[in-house]
């Protein structure tokens, strides 16, 4: 895709969370002439004219390809402060993008349509990545959403620093013990910090949640009613960071990193390894000019087996009151707007060619929302236009096939992350910090937030 198109798609998929919902009523209907009308959310607002123009062009192209469907596009986007009121008032559009944290709660509350039969009839069900689709499915395997964007944590590393430290850049650490050893070697041989974690603006708690998953723990129970991180996996993750900070001296002197400041130091060769998804490439390579060949990513390190890695992203849901015809039209729209490049060679090639010619990142591997065959075929189609060092992502892609993906906490995730930021900061600044006490106090704090 071109830079403009890629930005538009990203905004449609994940950026709409911050947009205030418009309280309009769905206009879905089946007219006398046999046409089905659906209302679709996430239309960019007028202050984003290029994104809005692209979206409207896609609506026109979809209607041309599907003359029996009319699309009414509205600006309604997911907002946790207004969603329940819209749902209660029957004002949800027929199609809406929601974060990957939301489907399980929506399923339990009956706020998303069962799409299983529709996905089957449209030939889409088996084309999706089953590991990601599971996050939008119930215990019986019925699908209530279509994942259209996903990421998972891995280990981002500087291949040049690996080489300088005598490490194999094609074989990054796969366990936390190996991360500690590699960090010691990087610091000893290069003077750079071997490893770094985020600690501010809720990102510390976010990454700590991912570490807890990788140690075999959880942060909340399945329905988000109980804080669960006051236990051994979380304590072990914190103990590792405390040891690396004060015994090994392999973490940076800066203990107050946000994503931007950490990215700057990583791109400058001051950090050897950090937690991140494959899209970190945009920031550190495209924006901060780390040489592309120096960017590497492996799977999220694990402790004591293949436990899990934090994942996030977006899912398209359909109004539970939609008729069969409206559900079919909705799934067609979702596939057309978000997934067409994976199933249509002409679309894939045209988007990749335009992106490449515009100088944009093209062919960046990541956590696929479609199945392995479709994903591999897509990359075969666009091979001539890929401009990233694909081999540098192989360790991450290989690990992604083995490590379970676990969604972010379902209840008040950002508040939970904020409470855990403080825990991480304390552990990294106080060599005598009592980890058990810190977790106990944070658990009490978070539990109050979950039950209020």
Short mmCIF file of C-alpha atoms in Angstrom, two decimals:
data_model
loop_
_atom_site.label_atom_id
_atom_site.label_comp_id
_atom_site.label_asym_id
_atom_site.label_seq_id
_atom_site.Cartn_x
_atom_site.Cartn_y
_atom_site.Cartn_z
CA UNK A 1 0.00 0.00 0.00
CA UNK A 2 1.05 3.60 -0.39
CA UNK A 3 1.98 5.55 2.69
CA UNK A 4 -1.40 7.23 2.62
CA UNK A 5 -3.26 3.98 2.26
CA UNK A 6 -1.25 2.24 4.95
CA UNK A 7 -1.93 5.05 7.38
CA UNK A 8 -5.60 5.01 6.52
CA UNK A 9 -5.82 1.28 7.09
CA UNK A 10 -3.99 1.55 10.39
CA UNK A 11 -6.33 4.27 11.56
CA UNK A 12 -9.34 2.26 10.53
CA UNK A 13 -8.08 -0.81 12.30
CA UNK A 14 -6.74 0.50 15.57
CA UNK A 15 -6.69 4.27 15.68
CA UNK A 16 -10.45 4.75 15.82
CA UNK A 17 -10.50 3.80 19.50
CA UNK A 18 -9.91 7.39 20.48
CA UNK A 19 -12.60 8.85 18.23
CA UNK A 20 -15.83 9.83 19.97
CA UNK A 21 -18.79 7.75 18.92
CA UNK A 22 -21.53 9.39 16.95
CA UNK A 23 -24.90 8.52 18.38
CA UNK A 24 -26.65 7.72 15.15
CA UNK A 25 -29.03 4.83 14.63
CA UNK A 26 -28.24 1.97 12.26
CA UNK A 27 -29.82 2.29 8.86
CA UNK A 28 -29.55 -1.34 7.82
CA UNK A 29 -32.46 -2.66 5.80
CA UNK A 30 -33.48 -4.96 3.01
CA UNK A 31 -35.34 -2.98 0.37
CA UNK A 32 -38.10 -4.08 -1.96
CA UNK A 33 -35.68 -4.19 -4.89
CA UNK A 34 -33.62 -6.84 -3.11
CA UNK A 35 -30.79 -4.55 -2.07
CA UNK A 36 -29.37 -4.85 1.43
CA UNK A 37 -28.22 -1.70 3.20
CA UNK A 38 -25.68 -1.88 5.99
CA UNK A 39 -24.31 0.83 8.22
CA UNK A 40 -20.55 0.59 8.76
CA UNK A 41 -18.59 2.47 11.38
CA UNK A 42 -15.05 3.87 11.49
CA UNK A 43 -15.37 6.37 8.66
CA UNK A 44 -12.53 8.88 9.24
CA UNK A 45 -13.64 12.33 10.36
CA UNK A 46 -13.50 15.39 8.14
CA UNK A 47 -10.30 16.63 9.79
CA UNK A 48 -8.50 13.66 8.18
CA UNK A 49 -9.39 14.36 4.55
CA UNK A 50 -6.98 11.91 2.89
CA UNK A 51 -8.05 9.02 5.11
CA UNK A 52 -11.72 9.93 4.60
CA UNK A 53 -11.26 10.11 0.82
CA UNK A 54 -9.61 6.68 0.77
CA UNK A 55 -12.38 5.17 2.90
CA UNK A 56 -15.11 6.63 0.69
CA UNK A 57 -13.32 5.35 -2.40
CA UNK A 58 -13.33 1.86 -0.91
CA UNK A 59 -17.06 2.16 -0.18
CA UNK A 60 -17.71 3.06 -3.82
CA UNK A 61 -15.51 0.24 -5.08
CA UNK A 62 -17.28 -2.23 -2.80
CA UNK A 63 -20.74 -1.13 -3.96
CA UNK A 64 -19.62 -1.42 -7.56
CA UNK A 65 -18.38 -4.97 -6.94
CA UNK A 66 -21.53 -5.81 -4.95
CA UNK A 67 -24.45 -4.05 -6.67
CA UNK A 68 -26.95 -5.70 -4.35
CA UNK A 69 -25.45 -4.00 -1.27
CA UNK A 70 -25.61 -0.34 -0.25
CA UNK A 71 -23.16 0.91 2.40
CA UNK A 72 -23.95 3.81 4.72
CA UNK A 73 -20.66 4.92 6.29
CA UNK A 74 -20.69 6.70 9.66
CA UNK A 75 -17.98 8.02 11.95
CA UNK A 76 -19.07 5.90 14.91
CA UNK A 77 -15.96 4.29 16.38
CA UNK A 78 -15.32 2.22 19.46
CA UNK A 79 -15.14 4.27 22.63
CA UNK A 80 -15.34 2.39 25.95
CA UNK A 81 -17.12 5.34 27.57
CA UNK A 82 -20.02 5.32 25.10
CA UNK A 83 -20.17 1.81 23.70
CA UNK A 84 -22.58 0.39 26.27
CA UNK A 85 -25.01 3.28 25.83
CA UNK A 86 -24.97 2.79 22.06
CA UNK A 87 -25.53 -0.93 22.46
CA UNK A 88 -28.36 -0.46 24.95
CA UNK A 89 -30.00 2.11 22.72
CA UNK A 90 -29.79 -0.04 19.60
CA UNK A 91 -27.54 2.51 17.93
CA UNK A 92 -24.53 0.39 17.04
CA UNK A 93 -23.70 0.28 13.34
CA UNK A 94 -23.84 -3.08 11.60
CA UNK A 95 -20.03 -3.26 11.46
CA UNK A 96 -17.66 -1.81 14.03
CA UNK A 97 -13.97 -2.26 14.85
CA UNK A 98 -13.23 -3.10 18.50
CA UNK A 99 -9.97 -3.90 20.31
CA UNK A 100 -8.99 -7.54 20.62
CA UNK A 101 -9.62 -7.28 24.36
CA UNK A 102 -13.36 -6.83 23.86
CA UNK A 103 -14.89 -9.86 22.09
CA UNK A 104 -15.14 -12.16 25.12
CA UNK A 105 -17.12 -9.59 27.09
CA UNK A 106 -19.28 -8.76 24.07
CA UNK A 107 -20.03 -12.45 23.53
CA UNK A 108 -21.13 -12.91 27.13
CA UNK A 109 -23.37 -9.84 26.97
CA UNK A 110 -24.91 -10.81 23.63
CA UNK A 111 -23.54 -7.68 21.94
CA UNK A 112 -21.97 -9.30 18.88
CA UNK A 113 -23.52 -11.49 16.21
CA UNK A 114 -22.58 -15.14 15.76
CA UNK A 115 -20.80 -15.09 12.39
CA UNK A 116 -19.82 -18.75 12.19
CA UNK A 117 -22.27 -19.82 9.51
CA UNK A 118 -21.77 -16.61 7.53
CA UNK A 119 -18.00 -17.00 7.56
CA UNK A 120 -18.42 -20.59 6.40
CA UNK A 121 -20.79 -19.69 3.59
CA UNK A 122 -18.46 -16.93 2.42
CA UNK A 123 -15.50 -19.31 2.44
CA UNK A 124 -13.68 -17.20 4.99
CA UNK A 125 -13.75 -19.25 8.20
CA UNK A 126 -10.94 -21.64 7.30
CA UNK A 127 -8.88 -18.85 5.77
CA UNK A 128 -8.40 -17.07 9.11
CA UNK A 129 -5.63 -17.72 11.62
CA UNK A 130 -7.27 -20.07 14.12
CA UNK A 131 -5.08 -18.87 17.00
CA UNK A 132 -6.27 -15.28 16.56
CA UNK A 133 -9.84 -16.20 15.68
CA UNK A 134 -10.04 -18.09 18.97
CA UNK A 135 -9.77 -14.77 20.80
CA UNK A 136 -13.05 -13.73 19.12
CA UNK A 137 -14.82 -17.07 19.64
CA UNK A 138 -16.77 -18.64 22.48
CA UNK A 139 -16.00 -21.86 24.34
CA UNK A 140 -17.88 -23.85 21.68
CA UNK A 141 -15.74 -22.44 18.90
CA UNK A 142 -18.42 -20.14 17.46
CA UNK A 143 -16.90 -17.00 15.92
CA UNK A 144 -18.33 -13.62 16.92
CA UNK A 145 -15.87 -11.39 15.11
CA UNK A 146 -13.34 -11.19 12.31
CA UNK A 147 -9.80 -10.26 13.42
CA UNK A 148 -8.32 -7.84 10.90
CA UNK A 149 -5.17 -6.61 12.64
CA UNK A 150 -2.98 -8.33 15.21
CA UNK A 151 0.39 -8.09 16.86
CA UNK A 152 2.27 -10.12 19.44
CA UNK A 153 5.30 -9.37 21.57
CA UNK A 154 8.67 -10.68 20.53
CA UNK A 155 12.30 -9.89 21.28
CA UNK A 156 13.53 -6.99 19.14
CA UNK A 157 17.32 -6.88 18.93
CA UNK A 158 20.21 -5.07 17.27
CA UNK A 159 21.92 -7.56 14.97
CA UNK A 160 25.06 -5.43 14.72
CA UNK A 161 25.47 -5.46 18.50
CA UNK A 162 24.90 -9.21 18.52
CA UNK A 163 27.71 -9.67 16.02
CA UNK A 164 30.03 -7.32 17.91
CA UNK A 165 29.34 -9.26 21.12
CA UNK A 166 30.08 -12.61 19.50
CA UNK A 167 26.43 -13.69 19.44
CA UNK A 168 24.68 -15.29 16.47
CA UNK A 169 22.26 -12.69 15.03
CA UNK A 170 20.28 -15.46 13.36
CA UNK A 171 19.67 -17.26 16.67
CA UNK A 172 18.31 -14.80 19.26
CA UNK A 173 17.54 -15.96 22.83
CA UNK A 174 14.40 -18.03 23.25
CA UNK A 175 14.37 -18.21 27.08
CA UNK A 176 14.77 -15.56 29.74
CA UNK A 177 17.92 -17.26 31.04
CA UNK A 178 19.36 -16.87 27.55
CA UNK A 179 18.30 -13.21 27.47
CA UNK A 180 20.20 -12.59 30.71
CA UNK A 181 23.32 -14.31 29.38
CA UNK A 182 23.18 -12.50 26.05
CA UNK A 183 22.66 -9.16 27.82
CA UNK A 184 25.76 -9.75 29.93
CA UNK A 185 27.79 -10.52 26.82
CA UNK A 186 26.50 -7.44 24.94
CA UNK A 187 27.32 -5.11 27.82
CA UNK A 188 30.74 -6.65 28.43
CA UNK A 189 31.80 -6.60 24.77
CA UNK A 190 30.16 -3.38 23.49
CA UNK A 191 29.34 -1.18 26.48
CA UNK A 192 25.70 -0.98 25.39
CA UNK A 193 22.84 -1.90 27.69
CA UNK A 194 22.08 -5.53 27.00
CA UNK A 195 18.34 -5.28 27.57
CA UNK A 196 15.70 -2.63 28.23
CA UNK A 197 12.06 -2.43 29.23
CA UNK A 198 9.50 0.38 29.05
CA UNK A 199 8.39 1.89 32.35
CA UNK A 200 6.16 4.95 31.80
CA UNK A 201 2.82 6.06 30.34
CA UNK A 202 1.26 2.63 31.04
CA UNK A 203 3.78 0.94 28.75
CA UNK A 204 5.68 -0.54 31.68
CA UNK A 205 2.62 -2.40 32.89
CA UNK A 206 1.81 -3.39 29.33
CA UNK A 207 5.20 -5.00 28.79
CA UNK A 208 5.23 -6.47 32.29
CA UNK A 209 1.91 -8.15 31.47
CA UNK A 210 3.61 -9.72 28.46
CA UNK A 211 6.49 -10.90 30.63
CA UNK A 212 4.05 -12.38 33.14
CA UNK A 213 2.37 -14.34 30.33
CA UNK A 214 5.76 -15.62 29.19
CA UNK A 215 6.51 -16.84 32.71
CA UNK A 216 3.22 -18.76 32.75
CA UNK A 217 1.09 -16.29 34.70
CA UNK A 218 -1.87 -14.00 34.17
CA UNK A 219 -2.75 -10.46 35.21
CA UNK A 220 -6.55 -10.87 35.42
CA UNK A 221 -8.83 -13.86 35.40
CA UNK A 222 -10.79 -14.64 32.25
CA UNK A 223 -13.75 -12.35 32.96
CA UNK A 224 -11.66 -9.52 34.39
CA UNK A 225 -13.15 -9.64 37.88
CA UNK A 226 -10.00 -10.57 39.79
CA UNK A 227 -6.38 -9.42 39.75
CA UNK A 228 -4.14 -12.48 39.43
CA UNK A 229 -0.58 -11.17 39.20
CA UNK A 230 0.23 -11.47 42.92
CA UNK A 231 1.91 -14.83 42.34
CA UNK A 232 5.11 -16.63 41.37
CA UNK A 233 5.27 -15.91 37.59
CA UNK A 234 4.99 -12.15 38.09
CA UNK A 235 7.43 -12.23 41.00
CA UNK A 236 9.92 -14.23 38.94
CA UNK A 237 9.69 -11.74 36.06
CA UNK A 238 10.38 -8.83 38.42
CA UNK A 239 13.20 -10.70 40.14
CA UNK A 240 14.88 -11.18 36.77
CA UNK A 241 14.73 -7.44 36.03
CA UNK A 242 16.00 -6.60 39.50
CA UNK A 243 18.93 -8.99 39.09
CA UNK A 244 19.81 -7.68 35.63
CA UNK A 245 19.70 -4.11 36.93
CA UNK A 246 21.65 -4.39 40.16
CA UNK A 247 23.75 -7.54 39.88
CA UNK A 248 24.51 -7.70 36.17
CA UNK A 249 24.38 -4.00 35.33
CA UNK A 250 22.95 -4.80 31.90
CA UNK A 251 19.94 -2.46 31.92
CA UNK A 252 20.20 1.23 30.95
CA UNK A 253 20.82 3.92 33.52
CA UNK A 254 17.59 5.54 32.29
CA UNK A 255 14.76 3.86 34.19
CA UNK A 256 11.98 6.07 32.80
CA UNK A 257 11.64 4.99 29.19
CA UNK A 258 8.63 5.56 27.01
CA UNK A 259 8.46 4.04 23.51
CA UNK A 260 9.95 7.11 21.80
CA UNK A 261 12.95 7.56 24.08
CA UNK A 262 13.68 3.85 24.14
CA UNK A 263 13.44 3.71 20.35
CA UNK A 264 15.93 6.56 20.04
CA UNK A 265 18.50 4.78 22.21
CA UNK A 266 17.92 1.48 20.43
CA UNK A 267 18.41 3.08 17.02
CA UNK A 268 21.58 4.77 18.31
CA UNK A 269 23.08 1.41 19.27
CA UNK A 270 22.78 1.98 23.02
CA UNK A 271 20.43 -0.97 23.65
CA UNK A 272 20.89 -4.55 22.50
CA UNK A 273 17.44 -6.08 23.13
CA UNK A 274 13.94 -4.90 23.99
CA UNK A 275 10.38 -6.24 23.98
CA UNK A 276 8.31 -5.27 20.96
CA UNK A 277 6.27 -6.37 17.97
CA UNK A 278 7.49 -6.45 14.40
CA UNK A 279 5.98 -3.02 13.73
CA UNK A 280 8.76 -1.50 15.85
CA UNK A 281 10.56 -1.55 12.53
CA UNK A 282 8.63 1.54 11.44
CA UNK A 283 9.85 3.61 14.35
CA UNK A 284 13.46 2.57 14.67
CA UNK A 285 14.29 1.97 10.99
CA UNK A 286 11.99 4.19 8.95
CA UNK A 287 11.85 7.11 11.38
CA UNK A 288 15.04 6.88 13.46
CA UNK A 289 17.28 5.51 10.70
CA UNK A 290 18.63 2.33 12.28
CA UNK A 291 20.15 0.45 9.31
CA UNK A 292 17.50 -2.00 8.13
CA UNK A 293 19.96 -4.88 8.17
CA UNK A 294 20.57 -4.30 11.89
CA UNK A 295 16.93 -4.86 12.87
CA UNK A 296 16.16 -8.33 14.18
CA UNK A 297 13.24 -9.89 15.99
CA UNK A 298 12.72 -13.26 17.62
CA UNK A 299 9.90 -14.80 19.57
CA UNK A 300 8.95 -13.62 23.04
CA UNK A 301 11.39 -15.34 25.43
CA UNK A 302 9.74 -17.97 27.60
CA UNK A 303 10.36 -19.46 31.04
CA UNK A 304 9.85 -23.15 31.63
CA UNK A 305 8.07 -23.99 28.39
CA UNK A 306 5.94 -22.36 25.73
CA UNK A 307 3.64 -20.32 27.95
CA UNK A 308 2.38 -17.37 25.95
CA UNK A 309 2.92 -13.94 24.47
CA UNK A 310 0.75 -10.87 24.76
CA UNK A 311 -1.22 -10.04 21.66
CA UNK A 312 -3.47 -7.19 20.67
CA UNK A 313 -5.12 -5.77 17.62
CA UNK A 314 -8.59 -5.22 16.22
CA UNK A 315 -11.68 -7.30 15.50
CA UNK A 316 -14.66 -6.40 13.35
CA UNK A 317 -17.95 -7.21 15.05
CA UNK A 318 -21.45 -7.23 13.59
CA UNK A 319 -24.58 -5.95 15.30
CA UNK A 320 -26.35 -8.89 16.98
CA UNK A 321 -29.68 -7.67 15.58
CA UNK A 322 -28.49 -7.90 11.98
CA UNK A 323 -30.51 -10.15 9.69
CA UNK A 324 -28.90 -13.01 7.80
CA UNK A 325 -28.68 -10.86 4.68
CA UNK A 326 -27.10 -8.02 6.65
CA UNK A 327 -24.59 -10.39 8.27
CA UNK A 328 -23.61 -11.68 4.85
CA UNK A 329 -23.23 -8.15 3.51
CA UNK A 330 -21.23 -7.17 6.60
CA UNK A 331 -18.79 -10.06 6.23
CA UNK A 332 -18.35 -9.26 2.54
CA UNK A 333 -17.52 -5.66 3.49
CA UNK A 334 -15.06 -6.71 6.20
CA UNK A 335 -13.29 -9.06 3.82
CA UNK A 336 -13.17 -6.44 1.08
CA UNK A 337 -11.84 -3.57 3.18
CA UNK A 338 -9.45 -5.35 5.48
CA UNK A 339 -8.49 -8.73 4.01
CA UNK A 340 -8.75 -8.48 0.23
CA UNK A 341 -5.01 -8.30 -0.33
CA UNK A 342 -4.59 -11.75 1.20
CA UNK A 343 -7.06 -13.38 -1.19
CA UNK A 344 -6.72 -11.42 -4.43
CA UNK A 345 -3.38 -11.34 -6.23
CA UNK A 346 -4.15 -8.25 -8.28
CA UNK A 347 -5.00 -6.26 -5.15
CA UNK A 348 -1.93 -7.53 -3.32
CA UNK A 349 0.44 -6.66 -6.15
CA UNK A 350 -1.12 -3.27 -6.88
CA UNK A 351 -0.91 -2.21 -3.23
CA UNK A 352 2.65 -3.49 -2.80
CA UNK A 353 3.83 -1.87 -6.02
CA UNK A 354 2.34 1.49 -5.05
CA UNK A 355 3.83 1.26 -1.56
CA UNK A 356 7.26 0.36 -2.85
CA UNK A 357 7.28 3.14 -5.43
CA UNK A 358 6.27 5.63 -2.75
CA UNK A 359 9.27 4.58 -0.66
CA UNK A 360 7.09 3.15 2.11
CA UNK A 361 7.83 0.02 4.13
CA UNK A 362 6.50 -2.85 2.04
CA UNK A 363 6.07 -6.49 3.02
CA UNK A 364 6.70 -6.16 6.76
CA UNK A 365 6.06 -9.57 8.35
CA UNK A 366 3.97 -9.78 11.49
CA UNK A 367 1.33 -11.78 13.30
CA UNK A 368 -1.01 -12.95 10.55
CA UNK A 369 -4.79 -12.74 10.85
CA UNK A 370 -5.17 -15.20 7.96
CA UNK A 371 -3.98 -18.78 7.93
CA UNK A 372 -0.42 -19.78 7.13
CA UNK A 373 -1.11 -20.79 3.53
CA UNK A 374 -2.85 -17.52 2.69
CA UNK A 375 -0.14 -15.50 4.41
CA UNK A 376 2.68 -17.30 2.60
CA UNK A 377 0.87 -16.93 -0.71
CA UNK A 378 0.44 -13.21 -0.13
CA UNK A 379 4.18 -12.77 0.38
CA UNK A 380 4.88 -14.82 -2.73
CA UNK A 381 2.63 -12.48 -4.73
CA UNK A 382 4.41 -9.34 -3.53
CA UNK A 383 7.96 -10.73 -3.49
CA UNK A 384 9.20 -8.33 -6.17
CA UNK A 385 8.20 -5.29 -4.09
CA UNK A 386 9.30 -6.27 -0.57
CA UNK A 387 11.86 -3.76 0.72
CA UNK A 388 12.52 -5.06 4.23
CA UNK A 389 15.12 -7.68 5.22
CA UNK A 390 12.61 -10.54 5.45
CA UNK A 391 15.12 -13.10 6.73
CA UNK A 392 15.64 -10.99 9.85
CA UNK A 393 12.05 -11.77 10.88
CA UNK A 394 12.37 -15.55 10.50
CA UNK A 395 13.05 -16.27 14.21
CA UNK A 396 9.92 -14.32 15.14
CA UNK A 397 7.72 -16.02 12.55
CA UNK A 398 9.01 -19.46 13.52
CA UNK A 399 8.31 -18.78 17.20
CA UNK A 400 4.86 -17.40 16.43
CA UNK A 401 3.84 -20.84 15.20
CA UNK A 402 4.65 -22.32 18.60
CA UNK A 403 3.95 -19.74 21.30
CA UNK A 404 0.27 -19.28 22.31
CA UNK A 405 -1.11 -15.78 21.92
CA UNK A 406 -2.88 -14.32 24.94
CA UNK A 407 -5.04 -11.21 24.75
CA UNK A 408 -4.50 -8.17 26.91
CA UNK A 409 -6.48 -7.91 30.18
CA UNK A 410 -10.18 -7.53 29.43
CA UNK A 411 -11.08 -5.12 32.23
CA UNK A 412 -9.60 -1.65 32.67
CA UNK A 413 -6.36 -2.66 31.00
CA UNK A 414 -4.89 0.83 30.92
CA UNK A 415 -5.55 1.43 34.61
CA UNK A 416 -3.97 -1.93 35.40
CA UNK A 417 -0.94 -1.02 33.32
CA UNK A 418 -0.62 2.31 35.10
CA UNK A 419 -0.58 0.62 38.51
CA UNK A 420 2.09 -1.80 37.30
CA UNK A 421 4.24 1.02 35.89
CA UNK A 422 4.94 2.04 39.48
CA UNK A 423 5.94 -1.50 40.40
CA UNK A 424 8.42 -1.73 37.52
CA UNK A 425 9.91 1.68 38.30
CA UNK A 426 10.40 0.79 41.96
CA UNK A 427 12.09 -2.52 41.15
CA UNK A 428 14.50 -0.81 38.77
CA UNK A 429 15.42 2.01 41.16
CA UNK A 430 15.56 0.23 44.54
CA UNK A 431 17.87 -2.77 44.85
CA UNK A 432 16.14 -3.67 48.13
CA UNK A 433 12.60 -3.42 46.77
CA UNK A 434 10.34 -6.08 48.28
CA UNK A 435 8.79 -7.63 45.20
CA UNK A 436 6.14 -9.62 47.05
CA UNK A 437 4.96 -6.55 48.94
CA UNK A 438 4.90 -4.44 45.79
CA UNK A 439 2.79 -7.01 43.98
CA UNK A 440 0.45 -7.43 46.94
CA UNK A 441 -0.16 -3.69 47.22
CA UNK A 442 -0.62 -3.31 43.46
CA UNK A 443 -3.01 -6.27 43.43
CA UNK A 444 -5.14 -4.64 46.13
CA UNK A 445 -5.15 -1.38 44.18
CA UNK A 446 -6.07 -3.04 40.91
CA UNK A 447 -8.74 -5.21 42.50
CA UNK A 448 -10.49 -2.07 43.69
CA UNK A 449 -10.49 -0.76 40.14
CA UNK A 450 -11.86 -4.00 38.72
CA UNK A 451 -14.82 -4.20 41.07
CA UNK A 452 -15.85 -0.57 41.37
#
